[in-house]
PDB file of C-alpha atoms in Angstrom:
ATOM      1  CA  MET A  13     -31.743 -22.220  -0.159  1.00 88.00           C
ATOM      2  CA  THR A  14     -31.518 -22.640   3.556  1.00 94.00           C
ATOM      3  CA  THR A  15     -28.328 -23.791   5.239  1.00 96.00           C
ATOM      4  CA  GLU A  16     -29.893 -27.201   5.727  1.00 96.00           C
ATOM      5  CA  GLN A  17     -30.778 -27.474   2.022  1.00 97.00           C
ATOM      6  CA  ILE A  18     -27.249 -26.530   0.984  1.00 97.00           C
ATOM      7  CA  GLN A  19     -25.789 -29.103   3.382  1.00 96.00           C
ATOM      8  CA  GLU A  20     -28.141 -31.763   2.028  1.00 97.00           C
ATOM      9  CA  ASN A  21     -27.141 -31.060  -1.580  1.00 97.00           C
ATOM     10  CA  VAL A  22     -23.440 -30.993  -0.737  1.00 97.00           C
ATOM     11  CA  LEU A  23     -23.754 -34.484   0.744  1.00 96.00           C
ATOM     12  CA  LYS A  24     -25.778 -35.758  -2.215  1.00 97.00           C
ATOM     13  CA  LEU A  25     -23.048 -34.661  -4.628  1.00 97.00           C
ATOM     14  CA  GLY A  26     -20.500 -36.979  -3.011  1.00 93.00           C
ATOM     15  CA  LYS A  27     -17.018 -36.402  -1.688  1.00 95.00           C
ATOM     16  CA  TRP A  28     -15.595 -32.985  -2.608  1.00 96.00           C
ATOM     17  CA  PHE A  29     -11.919 -32.263  -3.318  1.00 95.00           C
ATOM     18  CA  HIS A  30     -12.353 -28.477  -3.273  1.00 97.00           C
ATOM     19  CA  ASN A  31     -13.357 -26.946   0.037  1.00 97.00           C
ATOM     20  CA  ILE A  32     -15.671 -24.079  -0.972  1.00 97.00           C
ATOM     21  CA  ASP A  33     -17.632 -21.878   1.409  1.00 97.00           C
ATOM     22  CA  LEU A  34     -21.272 -21.964   0.280  1.00 97.00           C
ATOM     23  CA  HIS A  35     -22.876 -19.334   2.498  1.00 96.00           C
ATOM     24  CA  GLY A  36     -21.332 -20.841   5.610  1.00 96.00           C
ATOM     25  CA  VAL A  37     -21.424 -24.463   4.495  1.00 97.00           C
ATOM     26  CA  LYS A  38     -17.972 -25.919   3.780  1.00 97.00           C
ATOM     27  CA  THR A  39     -17.926 -28.568   1.058  1.00 97.00           C
ATOM     28  CA  ALA A  40     -14.794 -30.386   2.305  1.00 96.00           C
ATOM     29  CA  PRO A  41     -14.244 -29.339   5.924  1.00 94.00           C
ATOM     30  CA  ASP A  42     -12.204 -32.458   6.713  1.00 94.00           C
ATOM     31  CA  HIS A  43      -9.887 -32.266   3.695  1.00 93.00           C
ATOM     32  CA  PHE A  44      -6.591 -34.059   4.380  1.00 91.00           C
ATOM     33  CA  LEU A  45      -4.677 -31.013   3.124  1.00 91.00           C
ATOM     34  CA  GLY A  46      -6.645 -28.548   5.232  1.00 93.00           C
ATOM     35  CA  ASP A  47      -8.550 -25.634   3.680  1.00 95.00           C
ATOM     36  CA  TYR A  48      -7.683 -26.679   0.131  1.00 94.00           C
ATOM     37  CA  PRO A  49      -7.259 -25.062  -2.319  1.00 96.00           C
ATOM     38  CA  SER A  50      -7.841 -21.769  -0.548  1.00 96.00           C
ATOM     39  CA  PHE A  51      -4.600 -21.860   1.451  1.00 94.00           C
ATOM     40  CA  LYS A  52      -2.646 -22.571  -1.747  1.00 93.00           C
ATOM     41  CA  TYR A  53      -4.444 -19.826  -3.659  1.00 96.00           C
ATOM     42  CA  GLN A  54      -3.503 -17.260  -1.018  1.00 95.00           C
ATOM     43  CA  ASN A  55       0.175 -17.935  -1.764  1.00 94.00           C
ATOM     44  CA  PHE A  56      -0.076 -16.825  -5.384  1.00 96.00           C
ATOM     45  CA  SER A  57      -3.278 -14.781  -5.655  1.00 96.00           C
ATOM     46  CA  LYS A  58      -1.376 -11.473  -5.678  1.00 95.00           C
ATOM     47  CA  ALA A  59       0.530 -12.589  -8.791  1.00 96.00           C
ATOM     48  CA  ILE A  60      -2.749 -12.608 -10.758  1.00 95.00           C
ATOM     49  CA  PRO A  61      -4.354  -9.342 -11.953  1.00 94.00           C
ATOM     50  CA  ALA A  62      -6.743  -8.182  -9.239  1.00 96.00           C
ATOM     51  CA  ASP A  63      -9.157  -6.685 -11.773  1.00 97.00           C
ATOM     52  CA  LEU A  64     -10.246  -9.008 -14.565  1.00 98.00           C
ATOM     53  CA  THR A  65     -13.077  -6.798 -15.782  1.00 98.00           C
ATOM     54  CA  GLY A  66     -13.770  -7.538 -19.423  1.00 97.00           C
ATOM     55  CA  LYS A  67     -11.379 -10.502 -19.467  1.00 98.00           C
ATOM     56  CA  THR A  68     -12.092 -14.082 -20.503  1.00 98.00           C
ATOM     57  CA  VAL A  69     -10.912 -17.082 -18.471  1.00 98.00           C
ATOM     58  CA  LEU A  70     -10.610 -20.785 -19.206  1.00 98.00           C
ATOM     59  CA  ASP A  71     -10.256 -23.150 -16.235  1.00 98.00           C
ATOM     60  CA  ILE A  72      -8.952 -26.566 -17.361  1.00 98.00           C
ATOM     61  CA  GLY A  73      -9.561 -29.448 -14.978  1.00 97.00           C
ATOM     62  CA  CYS A  74     -11.837 -27.212 -12.938  1.00 98.00           C
ATOM     63  CA  ASN A  75     -12.850 -29.876 -10.392  1.00 97.00           C
ATOM     64  CA  ALA A  76     -15.520 -28.281  -8.148  1.00 97.00           C
ATOM     65  CA  GLY A  77     -14.873 -24.823  -9.577  1.00 98.00           C
ATOM     66  CA  PHE A  78     -12.923 -23.046  -6.829  1.00 98.00           C
ATOM     67  CA  TYR A  79     -10.633 -21.139  -9.206  1.00 98.00           C
ATOM     68  CA  SER A  80     -13.427 -20.390 -11.668  1.00 98.00           C
ATOM     69  CA  ILE A  81     -15.414 -18.800  -8.865  1.00 98.00           C
ATOM     70  CA  GLU A  82     -12.402 -16.776  -7.710  1.00 98.00           C
ATOM     71  CA  MET A  83     -11.927 -15.412 -11.236  1.00 98.00           C
ATOM     72  CA  LYS A  84     -15.573 -14.297 -11.337  1.00 98.00           C
ATOM     73  CA  LYS A  85     -15.020 -12.558  -7.998  1.00 97.00           C
ATOM     74  CA  ARG A  86     -12.289 -10.565  -9.756  1.00 97.00           C
ATOM     75  CA  GLY A  87     -14.767  -9.403 -12.358  1.00 97.00           C
ATOM     76  CA  ALA A  88     -14.014 -11.741 -15.285  1.00 98.00           C
ATOM     77  CA  GLU A  89     -16.575 -11.178 -17.992  1.00 98.00           C
ATOM     78  CA  MET A  90     -16.652 -14.807 -19.111  1.00 98.00           C
ATOM     79  CA  VAL A  91     -15.396 -17.954 -17.417  1.00 98.00           C
ATOM     80  CA  VAL A  92     -15.466 -21.296 -19.179  1.00 98.00           C
ATOM     81  CA  ALA A  93     -14.575 -24.292 -17.007  1.00 98.00           C
ATOM     82  CA  ILE A  94     -13.922 -27.777 -18.327  1.00 98.00           C
ATOM     83  CA  ASP A  95     -13.413 -31.165 -16.722  1.00 98.00           C
ATOM     84  CA  SER A  96     -13.773 -34.755 -17.897  1.00 96.00           C
ATOM     85  CA  ASP A  97     -15.341 -35.947 -14.631  1.00 96.00           C
ATOM     86  CA  GLU A  98     -19.100 -35.406 -14.562  1.00 97.00           C
ATOM     87  CA  ARG A  99     -19.219 -35.706 -10.753  1.00 96.00           C
ATOM     88  CA  TYR A 100     -16.878 -32.756 -10.355  1.00 97.00           C
ATOM     89  CA  LEU A 101     -18.853 -30.765 -12.918  1.00 98.00           C
ATOM     90  CA  ALA A 102     -22.070 -31.391 -10.989  1.00 98.00           C
ATOM     91  CA  GLN A 103     -20.402 -30.089  -7.835  1.00 98.00           C
ATOM     92  CA  ALA A 104     -19.045 -27.067  -9.708  1.00 98.00           C
ATOM     93  CA  ARG A 105     -22.427 -26.202 -11.210  1.00 98.00           C
ATOM     94  CA  PHE A 106     -24.056 -26.410  -7.793  1.00 98.00           C
ATOM     95  CA  ALA A 107     -21.374 -24.257  -6.140  1.00 98.00           C
ATOM     96  CA  ALA A 108     -21.553 -21.576  -8.846  1.00 98.00           C
ATOM     97  CA  GLU A 109     -25.344 -21.513  -8.819  1.00 98.00           C
ATOM     98  CA  THR A 110     -25.480 -21.343  -5.020  1.00 98.00           C
ATOM     99  CA  LEU A 111     -23.073 -18.379  -4.984  1.00 98.00           C
ATOM    100  CA  GLY A 112     -24.768 -16.658  -7.912  1.00 97.00           C
ATOM    101  CA  PHE A 113     -21.945 -16.805 -10.470  1.00 98.00           C
ATOM    102  CA  ASP A 114     -22.539 -17.301 -14.177  1.00 97.00           C
ATOM    103  CA  ILE A 115     -19.924 -19.843 -15.298  1.00 98.00           C
ATOM    104  CA  GLU A 116     -20.100 -22.086 -18.353  1.00 98.00           C
ATOM    105  CA  PHE A 117     -19.177 -25.679 -17.516  1.00 98.00           C
ATOM    106  CA  ARG A 118     -18.347 -28.290 -20.158  1.00 98.00           C
ATOM    107  CA  ASN A 119     -17.399 -31.953 -20.064  1.00 98.00           C
ATOM    108  CA  MET A 120     -14.226 -31.777 -22.113  1.00 96.00           C
ATOM    109  CA  SER A 121     -10.676 -33.108 -22.083  1.00 95.00           C
ATOM    110  CA  VAL A 122      -7.624 -30.869 -22.344  1.00 96.00           C
ATOM    111  CA  TYR A 123      -6.880 -32.646 -25.626  1.00 95.00           C
ATOM    112  CA  GLU A 124     -10.148 -31.236 -27.039  1.00 96.00           C
ATOM    113  CA  VAL A 125      -9.580 -27.541 -26.310  1.00 96.00           C
ATOM    114  CA  ALA A 126      -9.318 -26.667 -30.012  1.00 94.00           C
ATOM    115  CA  GLU A 127     -13.086 -27.249 -30.157  1.00 95.00           C
ATOM    116  CA  LEU A 128     -13.582 -24.118 -28.041  1.00 96.00           C
ATOM    117  CA  GLY A 129     -12.555 -22.073 -31.060  1.00 95.00           C
ATOM    118  CA  GLU A 130     -11.121 -19.093 -29.190  1.00 96.00           C
ATOM    119  CA  LYS A 131      -8.215 -17.810 -27.145  1.00 98.00           C
ATOM    120  CA  PHE A 132      -8.675 -16.638 -23.568  1.00 98.00           C
ATOM    121  CA  ASP A 133      -6.984 -13.809 -21.676  1.00 98.00           C
ATOM    122  CA  VAL A 134      -6.263 -16.123 -18.735  1.00 98.00           C
ATOM    123  CA  VAL A 135      -5.971 -19.907 -18.796  1.00 98.00           C
ATOM    124  CA  ILE A 136      -5.797 -21.864 -15.528  1.00 98.00           C
ATOM    125  CA  PHE A 137      -4.013 -25.202 -15.838  1.00 98.00           C
ATOM    126  CA  MET A 138      -3.517 -26.387 -12.296  1.00 97.00           C
ATOM    127  CA  GLY A 139      -3.268 -29.922 -10.975  1.00 95.00           C
ATOM    128  CA  VAL A 140      -3.695 -31.493 -14.411  1.00 97.00           C
ATOM    129  CA  LEU A 141      -0.298 -32.111 -16.031  1.00 97.00           C
ATOM    130  CA  TYR A 142       0.698 -35.100 -13.903  1.00 97.00           C
ATOM    131  CA  HIS A 143      -2.631 -36.811 -14.570  1.00 96.00           C
ATOM    132  CA  LEU A 144      -1.978 -36.894 -18.318  1.00 97.00           C
ATOM    133  CA  ARG A 145      -0.523 -39.649 -20.459  1.00 96.00           C
ATOM    134  CA  HIS A 146       0.692 -37.006 -22.919  1.00 96.00           C
ATOM    135  CA  PRO A 147       1.626 -33.891 -20.915  1.00 97.00           C
ATOM    136  CA  LEU A 148       3.769 -32.065 -23.478  1.00 96.00           C
ATOM    137  CA  LEU A 149       1.089 -32.550 -26.110  1.00 95.00           C
ATOM    138  CA  ALA A 150      -1.338 -30.832 -23.739  1.00 96.00           C
ATOM    139  CA  LEU A 151       0.954 -27.808 -23.334  1.00 97.00           C
ATOM    140  CA  ASP A 152       1.380 -27.579 -27.109  1.00 95.00           C
ATOM    141  CA  LEU A 153      -2.397 -27.673 -27.555  1.00 96.00           C
ATOM    142  CA  LEU A 154      -2.849 -24.900 -24.990  1.00 97.00           C
ATOM    143  CA  TYR A 155      -0.280 -22.733 -26.752  1.00 96.00           C
ATOM    144  CA  ASP A 156      -1.754 -23.284 -30.203  1.00 94.00           C
ATOM    145  CA  ASN A 157      -5.420 -22.993 -29.338  1.00 95.00           C
ATOM    146  CA  VAL A 158      -6.489 -21.280 -26.124  1.00 97.00           C
ATOM    147  CA  VAL A 159      -3.801 -19.240 -24.329  1.00 98.00           C
ATOM    148  CA  GLY A 160      -4.080 -15.649 -25.491  1.00 98.00           C
ATOM    149  CA  ASP A 161      -1.949 -14.038 -22.796  1.00 98.00           C
ATOM    150  CA  ILE A 162      -1.588 -15.478 -19.260  1.00 98.00           C
ATOM    151  CA  LEU A 163      -1.182 -19.114 -18.239  1.00 98.00           C
ATOM    152  CA  ILE A 164      -1.484 -20.041 -14.555  1.00 98.00           C
ATOM    153  CA  PHE A 165       0.263 -23.387 -14.248  1.00 98.00           C
ATOM    154  CA  GLN A 166       0.739 -25.833 -11.388  1.00 98.00           C
ATOM    155  CA  SER A 167       2.051 -29.368 -11.238  1.00 97.00           C
ATOM    156  CA  MET A 168       3.009 -31.728  -8.472  1.00 96.00           C
ATOM    157  CA  GLN A 169       6.809 -31.924  -8.438  1.00 97.00           C
ATOM    158  CA  ARG A 170       9.268 -34.437  -7.056  1.00 97.00           C
ATOM    159  CA  GLY A 171      13.039 -34.843  -7.240  1.00 95.00           C
ATOM    160  CA  GLY A 172      15.563 -32.017  -7.492  1.00 94.00           C
ATOM    161  CA  ASP A 173      14.401 -28.505  -6.664  1.00 94.00           C
ATOM    162  CA  VAL A 174      17.392 -26.622  -8.093  1.00 94.00           C
ATOM    163  CA  VAL A 175      17.399 -25.230 -11.621  1.00 94.00           C
ATOM    164  CA  GLU A 176      20.896 -25.289 -13.077  1.00 92.00           C
ATOM    165  CA  PRO A 177      22.056 -23.605 -16.322  1.00 92.00           C
ATOM    166  CA  LEU A 178      21.782 -25.790 -19.400  1.00 92.00           C
ATOM    167  CA  ASN A 179      23.973 -25.815 -22.476  1.00 93.00           C
ATOM    168  CA  ALA A 180      22.354 -25.217 -25.840  1.00 92.00           C
ATOM    169  CA  ASP A 181      23.740 -28.557 -27.016  1.00 94.00           C
ATOM    170  CA  TYR A 182      25.724 -31.545 -25.756  1.00 95.00           C
ATOM    171  CA  GLU A 183      28.033 -33.975 -27.478  1.00 96.00           C
ATOM    172  CA  PHE A 184      26.787 -37.553 -27.769  1.00 97.00           C
ATOM    173  CA  SER A 185      29.590 -38.681 -25.481  1.00 97.00           C
ATOM    174  CA  GLU A 186      28.509 -36.331 -22.667  1.00 95.00           C
ATOM    175  CA  THR A 187      26.308 -38.189 -20.222  1.00 96.00           C
ATOM    176  CA  ASP A 188      27.196 -36.863 -16.767  1.00 94.00           C
ATOM    177  CA  MET A 189      24.327 -34.376 -16.712  1.00 93.00           C
ATOM    178  CA  PHE A 190      21.812 -37.237 -16.808  1.00 95.00           C
ATOM    179  CA  MET A 191      23.058 -38.321 -13.389  1.00 94.00           C
ATOM    180  CA  SER A 192      22.243 -34.963 -11.847  1.00 94.00           C
ATOM    181  CA  PRO A 193      18.966 -34.827  -9.855  1.00 93.00           C
ATOM    182  CA  ASN A 194      18.537 -31.251 -11.104  1.00 95.00           C
ATOM    183  CA  PHE A 195      18.656 -32.008 -14.834  1.00 96.00           C
ATOM    184  CA  PRO A 196      15.148 -31.636 -16.336  1.00 97.00           C
ATOM    185  CA  GLN A 197      13.336 -34.890 -15.647  1.00 97.00           C
ATOM    186  CA  MET A 198       9.897 -36.473 -15.768  1.00 97.00           C
ATOM    187  CA  TYR A 199       9.290 -39.473 -13.543  1.00 97.00           C
ATOM    188  CA  PHE A 200       6.966 -42.042 -15.116  1.00 97.00           C
ATOM    189  CA  ILE A 201       4.548 -43.828 -12.782  1.00 97.00           C
ATOM    190  CA  GLU A 202       3.655 -47.155 -14.342  1.00 96.00           C
ATOM    191  CA  LYS A 203       1.046 -48.184 -11.780  1.00 96.00           C
ATOM    192  CA  ASN A 204      -0.005 -45.988  -8.850  1.00 96.00           C
ATOM    193  CA  TYR A 205       1.297 -43.073  -6.850  1.00 96.00           C
ATOM    194  CA  SER A 206      -0.560 -41.934  -3.730  1.00 94.00           C
ATOM    195  CA  HIS A 207      -3.177 -44.619  -4.482  1.00 94.00           C
ATOM    196  CA  ASP A 208      -4.052 -42.827  -7.734  1.00 94.00           C
ATOM    197  CA  PRO A 209      -3.696 -44.674 -11.050  1.00 95.00           C
ATOM    198  CA  THR A 210      -4.015 -41.388 -12.976  1.00 94.00           C
ATOM    199  CA  ASN A 211      -0.731 -40.000 -11.651  1.00 96.00           C
ATOM    200  CA  TRP A 212       1.343 -40.703 -14.774  1.00 97.00           C
ATOM    201  CA  TRP A 213       4.177 -38.193 -15.085  1.00 97.00           C
ATOM    202  CA  ILE A 214       5.724 -36.109 -12.293  1.00 97.00           C
ATOM    203  CA  PRO A 215       8.409 -33.550 -13.212  1.00 98.00           C
ATOM    204  CA  ASN A 216      11.161 -32.146 -11.081  1.00 97.00           C
ATOM    205  CA  ARG A 217      11.309 -28.352 -10.933  1.00 98.00           C
ATOM    206  CA  ALA A 218      13.782 -28.069 -13.815  1.00 97.00           C
ATOM    207  CA  GLY A 219      11.628 -30.381 -15.902  1.00 97.00           C
ATOM    208  CA  ALA A 220       8.452 -28.371 -15.337  1.00 98.00           C
ATOM    209  CA  GLU A 221      10.163 -25.107 -16.240  1.00 98.00           C
ATOM    210  CA  ALA A 222      11.869 -26.590 -19.304  1.00 97.00           C
ATOM    211  CA  MET A 223       8.565 -27.958 -20.616  1.00 97.00           C
ATOM    212  CA  LEU A 224       6.866 -24.590 -20.218  1.00 98.00           C
ATOM    213  CA  ARG A 225       9.650 -22.838 -22.113  1.00 97.00           C
ATOM    214  CA  SER A 226       9.700 -25.485 -24.820  1.00 96.00           C
ATOM    215  CA  ALA A 227       5.961 -25.081 -25.368  1.00 96.00           C
ATOM    216  CA  GLY A 228       6.365 -21.326 -25.865  1.00 97.00           C
ATOM    217  CA  PHE A 229       5.582 -19.901 -22.433  1.00 98.00           C
ATOM    218  CA  GLU A 230       7.691 -17.285 -20.676  1.00 98.00           C
ATOM    219  CA  ILE A 231       7.756 -17.713 -16.902  1.00 98.00           C
ATOM    220  CA  THR A 232       7.139 -14.295 -15.358  1.00 97.00           C
ATOM    221  CA  ALA A 233       6.583 -15.269 -11.725  1.00 97.00           C
ATOM    222  CA  HIS A 234       7.090 -18.257  -9.449  1.00 97.00           C
ATOM    223  CA  PRO A 235       5.073 -17.181  -6.394  1.00 96.00           C
ATOM    224  CA  GLU A 236       4.542 -20.640  -4.909  1.00 94.00           C
ATOM    225  CA  PRO A 237       6.762 -23.760  -5.063  1.00 92.00           C
ATOM    226  CA  GLU A 238       4.660 -25.530  -7.708  1.00 96.00           C
ATOM    227  CA  VAL A 239       2.908 -22.546  -9.306  1.00 97.00           C
ATOM    228  CA  TYR A 240       4.077 -20.501 -12.283  1.00 98.00           C
ATOM    229  CA  ILE A 241       2.599 -17.414 -13.882  1.00 98.00           C
ATOM    230  CA  CYS A 242       3.468 -17.430 -17.578  1.00 98.00           C
ATOM    231  CA  ARG A 243       2.817 -15.386 -20.674  1.00 98.00           C
ATOM    232  CA  ARG A 244       2.441 -16.637 -24.185  1.00 98.00           C
ATOM    233  CA  ALA A 245       5.699 -15.854 -25.992  1.00 97.00           C
ATOM    234  CA  GLU A 246       7.366 -16.700 -29.275  1.00 95.00           C
ATOM    235  CA  LEU A 247       8.554 -20.255 -29.801  1.00 94.00           C
ATOM    236  CA  ALA A 248      12.297 -20.600 -29.298  1.00 88.00           C
ATOM    237  CA  ASP A 249      12.838 -22.339 -32.656  1.00 89.00           C
ATOM    238  CA  ASN A 250      11.100 -23.456 -35.816  1.00 86.00           C
ATOM    239  CA  GLN A 251      11.094 -27.131 -34.941  1.00 86.00           C
ATOM    240  CA  PRO A 252       7.691 -28.856 -35.222  1.00 84.00           C
ATOM    241  CA  ARG A 253       6.031 -29.515 -31.887  1.00 83.00           C
ATOM    242  CA  ALA A 254       3.794 -32.398 -30.940  1.00 74.00           C
ATOM    243  CA  VAL A 255       0.944 -30.582 -32.694  1.00 72.00           C
ATOM    244  CA  TYR A 256       1.713 -30.931 -36.386  1.00 68.00           C
ATOM    245  CA  PRO A 257      -0.067 -28.768 -38.966  1.00 62.00           C
ATOM    246  CA  SER A 258      -2.754 -30.506 -40.960  1.00 58.00           C
ATOM    247  CA  ARG A 259      -1.677 -31.667 -44.387  1.00 59.00           C
ATOM    248  CA  GLN A 260      -2.780 -29.631 -47.357  1.00 52.00           C
ATOM    249  CA  THR A 261      -4.966 -31.622 -49.725  1.00 52.00           C
ATOM    250  CA  LYS A 262      -5.316 -30.787 -53.388  1.00 47.00           C
TER     251      LYS A 262
END
């Protein structure tokens, strides 16, 4: 396609949230955050394996496909990208096709990932957690069904930014820690935050890290304030998670 044809298609596909360079045509040149998400990606890109040859990648909440495309640039053999917004998927398909990358896009919710039927070497879960009504359930589903090794996680965070040591247990009479802004917390947004009715739960830093550990992920790097590189580890205990095993029927 010519530059003019690319520009025409970019406009037809509506407002873009990912600013992607399509052979000189920027999809969101006036983004309120600047060159997003490229400038954010540069802050943690070195924490991801540079060579993904032969690896499989799942991008959850892919939006217009920026991260999926970057993983293909690193040589990923297979990239599957899911989103529940068909407008974003249309943008992502156009961007991948224009740049010549073979990426499989599916309209699918994070709660449906078991339907994929496989685990991936790298799972990208960025900018999704705080849009979910059931965020810990989502992490449990990722652990049980799709994360084979690496999880790249990001969530908007508010509140305390200090992670303090936690006791393994507390007496019922102990309540002081709940007054600390650095105790693991999730702030519930009943109506809107930043004019977005899908912003439901926003953790503080301690809360985000505690949820990752509780779901079975070991944090191996924290290269950017809201970004964590994790590996799938053993669960810390034998307590049932939000994902209960199916009942055996006779």
